[in-house]
Short mmCIF file of C-alpha atoms in Angstrom, two decimals:
data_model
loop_
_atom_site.label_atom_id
_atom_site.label_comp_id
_atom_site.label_asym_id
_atom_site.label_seq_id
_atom_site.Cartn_x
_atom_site.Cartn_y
_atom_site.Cartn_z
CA UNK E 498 -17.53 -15.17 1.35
CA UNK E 499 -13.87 -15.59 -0.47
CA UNK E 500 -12.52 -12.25 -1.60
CA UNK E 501 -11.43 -13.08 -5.20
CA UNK E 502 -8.07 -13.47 -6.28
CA UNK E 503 -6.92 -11.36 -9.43
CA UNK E 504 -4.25 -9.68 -11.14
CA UNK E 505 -5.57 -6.61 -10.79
CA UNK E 506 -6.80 -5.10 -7.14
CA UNK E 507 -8.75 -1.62 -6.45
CA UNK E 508 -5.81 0.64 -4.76
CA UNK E 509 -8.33 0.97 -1.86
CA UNK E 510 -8.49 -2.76 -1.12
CA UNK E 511 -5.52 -3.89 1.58
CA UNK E 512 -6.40 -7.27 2.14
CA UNK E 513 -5.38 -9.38 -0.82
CA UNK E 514 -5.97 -12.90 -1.75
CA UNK E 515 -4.02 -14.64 -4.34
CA UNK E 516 -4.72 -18.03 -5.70
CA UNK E 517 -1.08 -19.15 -7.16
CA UNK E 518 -0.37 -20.72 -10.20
CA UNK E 519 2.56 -24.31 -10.96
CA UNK E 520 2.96 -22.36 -14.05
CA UNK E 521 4.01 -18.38 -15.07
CA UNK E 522 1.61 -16.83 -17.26
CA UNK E 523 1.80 -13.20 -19.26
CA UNK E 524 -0.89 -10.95 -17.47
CA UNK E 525 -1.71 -7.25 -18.62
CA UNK E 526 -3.23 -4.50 -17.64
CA UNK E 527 -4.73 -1.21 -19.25
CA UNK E 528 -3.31 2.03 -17.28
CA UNK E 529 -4.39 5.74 -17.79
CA UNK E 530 -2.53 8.68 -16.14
CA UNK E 531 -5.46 11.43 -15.35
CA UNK E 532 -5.88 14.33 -13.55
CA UNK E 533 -9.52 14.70 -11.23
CA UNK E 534 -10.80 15.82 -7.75
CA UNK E 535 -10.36 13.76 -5.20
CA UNK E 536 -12.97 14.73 -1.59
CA UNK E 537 -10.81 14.05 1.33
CA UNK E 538 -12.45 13.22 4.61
CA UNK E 539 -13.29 16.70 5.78
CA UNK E 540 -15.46 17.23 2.32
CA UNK E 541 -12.49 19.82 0.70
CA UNK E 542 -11.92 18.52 -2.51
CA UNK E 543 -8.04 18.11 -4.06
CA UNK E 544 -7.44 17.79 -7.54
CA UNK E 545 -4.81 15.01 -7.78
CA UNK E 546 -3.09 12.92 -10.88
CA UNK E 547 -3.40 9.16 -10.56
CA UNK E 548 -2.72 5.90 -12.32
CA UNK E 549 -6.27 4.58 -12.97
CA UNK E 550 -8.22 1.74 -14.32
CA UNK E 551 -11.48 2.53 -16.12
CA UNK E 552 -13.26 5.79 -15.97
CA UNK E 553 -12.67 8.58 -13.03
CA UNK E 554 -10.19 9.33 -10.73
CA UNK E 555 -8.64 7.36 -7.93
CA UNK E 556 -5.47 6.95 -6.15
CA UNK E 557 -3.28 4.70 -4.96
CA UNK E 558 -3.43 3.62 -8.19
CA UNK E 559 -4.66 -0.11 -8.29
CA UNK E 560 -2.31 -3.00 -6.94
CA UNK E 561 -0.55 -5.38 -9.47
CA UNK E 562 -0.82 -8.83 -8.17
CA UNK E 563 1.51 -11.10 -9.71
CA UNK E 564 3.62 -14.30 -8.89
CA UNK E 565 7.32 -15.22 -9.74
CA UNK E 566 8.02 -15.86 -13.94
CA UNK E 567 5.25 -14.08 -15.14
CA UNK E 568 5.58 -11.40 -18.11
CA UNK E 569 3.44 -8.56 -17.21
CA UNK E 570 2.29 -6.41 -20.17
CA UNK E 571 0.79 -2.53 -19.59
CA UNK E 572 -1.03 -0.45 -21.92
CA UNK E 573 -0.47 3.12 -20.54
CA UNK E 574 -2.27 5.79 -21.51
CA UNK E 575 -1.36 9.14 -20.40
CA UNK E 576 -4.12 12.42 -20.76
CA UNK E 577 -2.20 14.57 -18.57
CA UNK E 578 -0.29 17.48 -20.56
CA UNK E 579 2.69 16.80 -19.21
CA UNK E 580 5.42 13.41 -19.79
CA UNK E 581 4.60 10.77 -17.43
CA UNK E 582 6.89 7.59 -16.00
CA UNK E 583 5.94 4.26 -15.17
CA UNK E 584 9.06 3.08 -12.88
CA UNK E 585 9.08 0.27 -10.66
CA UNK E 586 11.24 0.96 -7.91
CA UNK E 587 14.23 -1.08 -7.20
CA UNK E 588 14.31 -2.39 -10.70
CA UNK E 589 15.33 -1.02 -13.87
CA UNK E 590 11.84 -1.06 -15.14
CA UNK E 591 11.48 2.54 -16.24
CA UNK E 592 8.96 3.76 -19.20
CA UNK E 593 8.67 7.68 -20.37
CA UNK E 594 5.24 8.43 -21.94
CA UNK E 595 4.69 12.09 -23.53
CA UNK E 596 2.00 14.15 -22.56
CA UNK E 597 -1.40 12.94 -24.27
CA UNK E 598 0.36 10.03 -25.91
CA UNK E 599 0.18 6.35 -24.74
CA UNK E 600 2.47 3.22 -24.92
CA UNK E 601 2.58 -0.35 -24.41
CA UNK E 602 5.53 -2.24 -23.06
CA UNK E 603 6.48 -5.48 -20.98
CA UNK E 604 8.84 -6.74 -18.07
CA UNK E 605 9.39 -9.90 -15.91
CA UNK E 606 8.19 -9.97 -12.80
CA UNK E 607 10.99 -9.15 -10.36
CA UNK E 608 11.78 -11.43 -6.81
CA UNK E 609 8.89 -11.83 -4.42
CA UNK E 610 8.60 -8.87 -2.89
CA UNK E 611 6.42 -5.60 -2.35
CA UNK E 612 7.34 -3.12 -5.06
CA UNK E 613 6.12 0.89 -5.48
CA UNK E 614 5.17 1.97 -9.25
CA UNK E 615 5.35 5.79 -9.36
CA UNK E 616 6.74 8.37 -11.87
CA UNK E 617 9.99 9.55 -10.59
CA UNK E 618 9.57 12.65 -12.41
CA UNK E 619 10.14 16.43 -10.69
CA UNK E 620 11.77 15.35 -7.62
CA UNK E 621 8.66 13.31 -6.23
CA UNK E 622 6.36 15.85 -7.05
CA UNK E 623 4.53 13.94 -9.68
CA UNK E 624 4.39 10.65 -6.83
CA UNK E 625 2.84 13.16 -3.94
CA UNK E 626 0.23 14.57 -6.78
CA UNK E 627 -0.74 10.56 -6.80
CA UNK E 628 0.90 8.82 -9.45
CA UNK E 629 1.76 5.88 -7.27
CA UNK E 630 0.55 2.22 -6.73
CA UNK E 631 1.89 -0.93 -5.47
CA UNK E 632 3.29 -3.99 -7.24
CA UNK E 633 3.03 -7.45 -5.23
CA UNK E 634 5.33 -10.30 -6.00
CA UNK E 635 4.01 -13.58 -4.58
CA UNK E 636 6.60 -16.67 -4.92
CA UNK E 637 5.52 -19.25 -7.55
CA UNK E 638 3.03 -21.63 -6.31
CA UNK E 639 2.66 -20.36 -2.90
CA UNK E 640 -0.50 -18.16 -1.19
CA UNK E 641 0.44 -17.91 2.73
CA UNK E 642 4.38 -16.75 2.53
CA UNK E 643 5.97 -13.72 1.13
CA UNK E 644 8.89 -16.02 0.02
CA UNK E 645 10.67 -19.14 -0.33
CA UNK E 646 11.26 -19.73 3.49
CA UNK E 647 9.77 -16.83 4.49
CA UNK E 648 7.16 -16.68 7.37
CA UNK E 649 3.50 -18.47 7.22
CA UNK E 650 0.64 -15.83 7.42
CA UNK E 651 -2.97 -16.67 7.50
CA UNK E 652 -3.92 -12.92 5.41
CA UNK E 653 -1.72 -10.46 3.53
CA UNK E 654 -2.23 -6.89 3.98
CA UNK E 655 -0.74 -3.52 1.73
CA UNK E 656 -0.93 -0.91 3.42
CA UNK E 657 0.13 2.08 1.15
CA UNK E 658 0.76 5.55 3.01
CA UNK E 659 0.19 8.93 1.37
CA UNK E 660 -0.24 12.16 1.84
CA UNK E 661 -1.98 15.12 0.23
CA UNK E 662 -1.76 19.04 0.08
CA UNK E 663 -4.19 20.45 -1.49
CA UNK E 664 -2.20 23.67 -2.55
CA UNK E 665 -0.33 21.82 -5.36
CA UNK E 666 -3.47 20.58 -6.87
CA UNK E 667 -4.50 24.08 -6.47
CA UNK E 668 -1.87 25.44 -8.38
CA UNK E 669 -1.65 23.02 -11.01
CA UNK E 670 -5.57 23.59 -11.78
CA UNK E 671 -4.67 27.25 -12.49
CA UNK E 672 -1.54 26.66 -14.22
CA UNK E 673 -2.16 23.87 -16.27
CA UNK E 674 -0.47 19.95 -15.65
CA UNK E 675 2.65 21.02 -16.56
CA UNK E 676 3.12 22.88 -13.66
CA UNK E 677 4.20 20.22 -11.43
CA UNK E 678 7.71 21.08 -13.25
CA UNK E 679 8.14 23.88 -11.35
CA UNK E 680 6.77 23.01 -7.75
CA UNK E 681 9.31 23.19 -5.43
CA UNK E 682 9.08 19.88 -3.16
CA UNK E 683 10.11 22.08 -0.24
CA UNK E 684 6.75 23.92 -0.31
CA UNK E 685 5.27 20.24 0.14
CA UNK E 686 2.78 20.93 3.22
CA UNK E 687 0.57 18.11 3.75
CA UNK E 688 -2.84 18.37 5.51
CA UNK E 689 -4.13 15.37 4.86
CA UNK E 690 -2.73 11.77 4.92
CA UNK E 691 -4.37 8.48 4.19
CA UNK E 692 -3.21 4.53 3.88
CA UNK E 693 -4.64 2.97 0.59
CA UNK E 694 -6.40 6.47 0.06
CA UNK E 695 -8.20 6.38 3.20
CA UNK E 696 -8.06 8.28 6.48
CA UNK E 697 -8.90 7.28 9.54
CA UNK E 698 -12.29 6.66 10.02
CA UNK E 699 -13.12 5.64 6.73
CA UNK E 700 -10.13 3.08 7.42
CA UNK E 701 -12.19 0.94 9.98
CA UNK E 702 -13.18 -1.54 7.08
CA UNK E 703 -12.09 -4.87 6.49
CA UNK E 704 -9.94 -3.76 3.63
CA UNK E 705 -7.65 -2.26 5.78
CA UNK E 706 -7.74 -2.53 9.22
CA UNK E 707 -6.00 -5.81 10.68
CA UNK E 708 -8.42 -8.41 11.66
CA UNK E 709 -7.87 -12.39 13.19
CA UNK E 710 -8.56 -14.78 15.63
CA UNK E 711 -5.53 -15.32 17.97
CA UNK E 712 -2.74 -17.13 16.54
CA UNK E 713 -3.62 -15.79 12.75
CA UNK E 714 -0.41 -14.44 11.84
CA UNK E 715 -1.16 -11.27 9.35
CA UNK E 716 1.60 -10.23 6.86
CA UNK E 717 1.60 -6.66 5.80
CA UNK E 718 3.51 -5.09 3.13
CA UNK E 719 3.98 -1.01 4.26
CA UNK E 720 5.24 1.35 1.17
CA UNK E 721 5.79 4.70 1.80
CA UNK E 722 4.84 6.99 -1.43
CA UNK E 723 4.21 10.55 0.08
CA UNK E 724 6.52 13.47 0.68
CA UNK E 725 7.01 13.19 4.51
CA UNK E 726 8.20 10.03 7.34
CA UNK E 727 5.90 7.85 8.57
CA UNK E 728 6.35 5.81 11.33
CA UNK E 729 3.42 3.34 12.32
CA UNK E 730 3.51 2.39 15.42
CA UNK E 731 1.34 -0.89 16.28
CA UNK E 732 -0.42 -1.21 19.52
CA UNK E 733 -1.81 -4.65 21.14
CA UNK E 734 1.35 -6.53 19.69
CA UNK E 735 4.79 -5.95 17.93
CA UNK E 736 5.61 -6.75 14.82
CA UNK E 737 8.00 -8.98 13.59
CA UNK E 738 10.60 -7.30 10.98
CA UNK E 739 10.90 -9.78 7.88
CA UNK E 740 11.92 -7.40 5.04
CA UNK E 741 13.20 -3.87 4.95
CA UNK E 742 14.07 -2.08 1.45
CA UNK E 743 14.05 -5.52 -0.09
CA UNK E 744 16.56 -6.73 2.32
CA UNK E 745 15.35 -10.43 3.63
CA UNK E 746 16.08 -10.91 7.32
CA UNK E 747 15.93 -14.89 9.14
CA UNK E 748 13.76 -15.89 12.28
CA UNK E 749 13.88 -15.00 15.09
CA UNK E 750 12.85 -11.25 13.84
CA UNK E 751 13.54 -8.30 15.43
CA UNK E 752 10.58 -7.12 17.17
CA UNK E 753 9.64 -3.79 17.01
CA UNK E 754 6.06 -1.29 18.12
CA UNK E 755 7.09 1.81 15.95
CA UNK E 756 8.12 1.16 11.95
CA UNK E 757 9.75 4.40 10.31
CA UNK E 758 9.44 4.49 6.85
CA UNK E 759 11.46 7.39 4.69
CA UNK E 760 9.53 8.47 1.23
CA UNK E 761 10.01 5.56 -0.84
CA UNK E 762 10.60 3.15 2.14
CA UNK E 763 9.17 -0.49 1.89
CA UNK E 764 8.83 -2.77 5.11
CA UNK E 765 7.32 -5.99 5.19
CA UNK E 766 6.35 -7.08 8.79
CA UNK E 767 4.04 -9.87 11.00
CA UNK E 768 1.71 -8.67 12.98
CA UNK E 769 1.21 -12.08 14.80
CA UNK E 770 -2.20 -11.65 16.76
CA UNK E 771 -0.48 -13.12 20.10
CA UNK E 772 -2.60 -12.80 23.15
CA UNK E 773 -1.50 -9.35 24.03
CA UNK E 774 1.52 -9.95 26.69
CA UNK E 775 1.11 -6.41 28.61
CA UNK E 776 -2.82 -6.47 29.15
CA UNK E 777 -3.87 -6.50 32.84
CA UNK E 778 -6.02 -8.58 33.72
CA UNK E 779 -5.11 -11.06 31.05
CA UNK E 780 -6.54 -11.17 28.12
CA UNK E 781 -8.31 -14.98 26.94
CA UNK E 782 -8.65 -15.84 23.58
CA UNK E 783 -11.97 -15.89 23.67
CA UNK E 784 -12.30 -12.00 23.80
CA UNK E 785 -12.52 -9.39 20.92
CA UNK E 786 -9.98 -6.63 21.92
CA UNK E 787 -9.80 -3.39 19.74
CA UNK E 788 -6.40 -1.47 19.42
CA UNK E 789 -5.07 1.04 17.39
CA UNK E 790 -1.91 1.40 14.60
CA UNK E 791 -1.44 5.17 14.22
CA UNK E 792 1.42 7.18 12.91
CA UNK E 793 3.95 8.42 15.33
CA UNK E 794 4.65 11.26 12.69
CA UNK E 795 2.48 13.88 15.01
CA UNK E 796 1.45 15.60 12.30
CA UNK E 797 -0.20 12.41 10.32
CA UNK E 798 -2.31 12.59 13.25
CA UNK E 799 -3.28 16.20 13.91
CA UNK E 800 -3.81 17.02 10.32
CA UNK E 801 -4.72 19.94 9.56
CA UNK E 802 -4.62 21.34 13.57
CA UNK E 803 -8.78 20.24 13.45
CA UNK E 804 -9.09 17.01 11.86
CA UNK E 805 -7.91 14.49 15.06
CA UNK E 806 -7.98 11.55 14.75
CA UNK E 807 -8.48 11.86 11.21
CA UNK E 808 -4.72 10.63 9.60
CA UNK E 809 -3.08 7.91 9.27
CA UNK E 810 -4.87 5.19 11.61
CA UNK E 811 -6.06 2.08 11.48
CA UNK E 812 -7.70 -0.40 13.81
CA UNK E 813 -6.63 -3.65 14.73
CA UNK E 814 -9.05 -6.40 15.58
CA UNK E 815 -8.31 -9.48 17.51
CA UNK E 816 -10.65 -12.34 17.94
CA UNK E 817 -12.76 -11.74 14.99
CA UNK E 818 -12.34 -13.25 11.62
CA UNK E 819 -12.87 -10.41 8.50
CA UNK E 820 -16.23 -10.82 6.47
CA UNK E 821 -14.61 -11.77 3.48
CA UNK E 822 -11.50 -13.71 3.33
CA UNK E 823 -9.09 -14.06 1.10
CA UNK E 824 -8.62 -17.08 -0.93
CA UNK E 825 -5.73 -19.10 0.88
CA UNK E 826 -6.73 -22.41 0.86
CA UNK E 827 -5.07 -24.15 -2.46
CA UNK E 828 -2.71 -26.52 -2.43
CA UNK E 829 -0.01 -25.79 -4.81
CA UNK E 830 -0.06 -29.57 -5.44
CA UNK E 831 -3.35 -29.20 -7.16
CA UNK E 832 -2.75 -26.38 -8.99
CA UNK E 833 -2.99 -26.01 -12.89
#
């Protein structure tokens, strides 16, 4: 089965498929900043703001998907009691809306790229508390590069890292939305820390963790939209380092194990399922091997002093193809 390819993408979902367009079209999308409890993996439940779609509460807010030229349109809707921002970062796209109020507005799609959406309000407070999602750029008329001469990848990936402290939520449930004015960010004290909203093990899906035969190159986009480092560190293979902070880099990449990613940080890497070079005995292509990607950032891994291995991990799957696949295979000769 073909994962289907669409503008808009649940935050959970980390492997995207996009089927490009020989044309730029204006796409929108209905947005609605909301406050709800969110149950983290250990059952507590945090009450957290997000950027949702529809009814409920979820966070990461969902992914834009988008190509070069195209005008995308939002309908925000905020029904927190506080002001809320859209901002794209890296761009000057930047929208206030007041408490209880909503908006529409537009902007151009910026350069292919991975982009965070967050309100920059409060000194990140208001991004930790969840208002955050992620904004893809793909380049016009192209599904299997990140750019215009930018590596070939068989599957795309976001992986989106947060992290959550319960505390915050706690005190803005008592004192009212507004509250998040006056939390200092220094109190920030995290026990909980997901990638696409997910902790390790509910990460061992398709949606997120890598999966390929060898010689499937996987692309994934890393953003960064908590309050603390994070520093993934892949195990079976390196990764190749194509883009950091929206900074392009040429082949041959730097190859790296361990990524570290400030709040706000964006990297865009290949993970390029090679036979792994270290195993002992060697490893054939005709094996499934099972590694891990976990955060070097001890405490993204010990969270909470109880909750091992319950942070930011993933698995990594070599050999096996993912259930559903994303769709890769137009030409962008035949497209509309």
């Amino acid at each position: 089965m073909a994962l289907s390819a669409g503008m808009v993408v649940p935050g959970a979902a980390g492997l995207l498929a996009w089927s490009p367009r020989a044309h730029a079209a204006e796409l929108s999308v209905d947005l609605t900043a909301r406050r709800g409890d969110v149950t983290m993996i250990d059952g507590t439940t945090a009450l957290m703001f997000g950027f949702v779609q529809g009814s409920g509460i979820s966070t990461p807010g969902p992914t834009l998907l988008c190509q070069e030229g195209d005008t995308i349109t939002v309908q925000l809707k905020n029904e927190l009691s506080t002001p809320v921002v859209f901002h794209v970062g890296a761009t000057n796209v930047r929208y206030p809306v007041n408490a209880n109020d909503e908006i529409e507005f537009s902007f151009s799609a910026p350069p292919a790229g991975t982009y965070l959406y967050y309100d920059d309000q409060n000194n990140g407070v208001n991004r930790i508390m969840g208002l955050h999602g992620a904004l893809v750029v793909m380049p016009a008329g192209v599904s299997d590069r990140p750019f215009s001469g930018g590596p070939q990848f068989v599957r795309q990936y976001k992986w989106l890292f947060s992290n959550v402290d319960p505390a915050w939520g706690q005190a803005v449930r008592n004192l009212g939305d507004y509250h998040v004015g006056s939390i200092n960010p220094e109190s920030f004290n995290p026990r909980y820390f997901m990638i696409n909203g997910n902790a390790y093990e509910n990460t061992h899906e398709y949606n997120t963790e890598l999966m390929g035969q060898y010689g499937e190159p996987a692309y994934v986009r890393m953003l960064n939209a908590g309050g603390i480092v994070h520093a993934p560190h892949f195990h079976g293979n390196h990764v190749e380092m194509v883009v950091i902070n929206y900074e392009r880099f040429n082949a041959p990449y730097k190859n790296k194990d361990a990524v570290s990613m400030f709040p706000l940080d964006v990297r865009e890497v290949v993970y390029p399922f090679k036979t792994p070079p270290d195993a002992y005995p060697p490893v054939s292509s005709q094996q499934i091997q099972h590694f891990p990607m976990h955060c070097h950032v001890e405490m993204s891994q010990t969270a909470g002093g109880g909750l091992y291995p319950h942070g930011a991990h993933a698995p990594i799957i070599m050999g096996q193809t993912p259930p559903n696949e994303p769709d890769l295979t137009r030409d962008a000769n035949d497209l509309p």
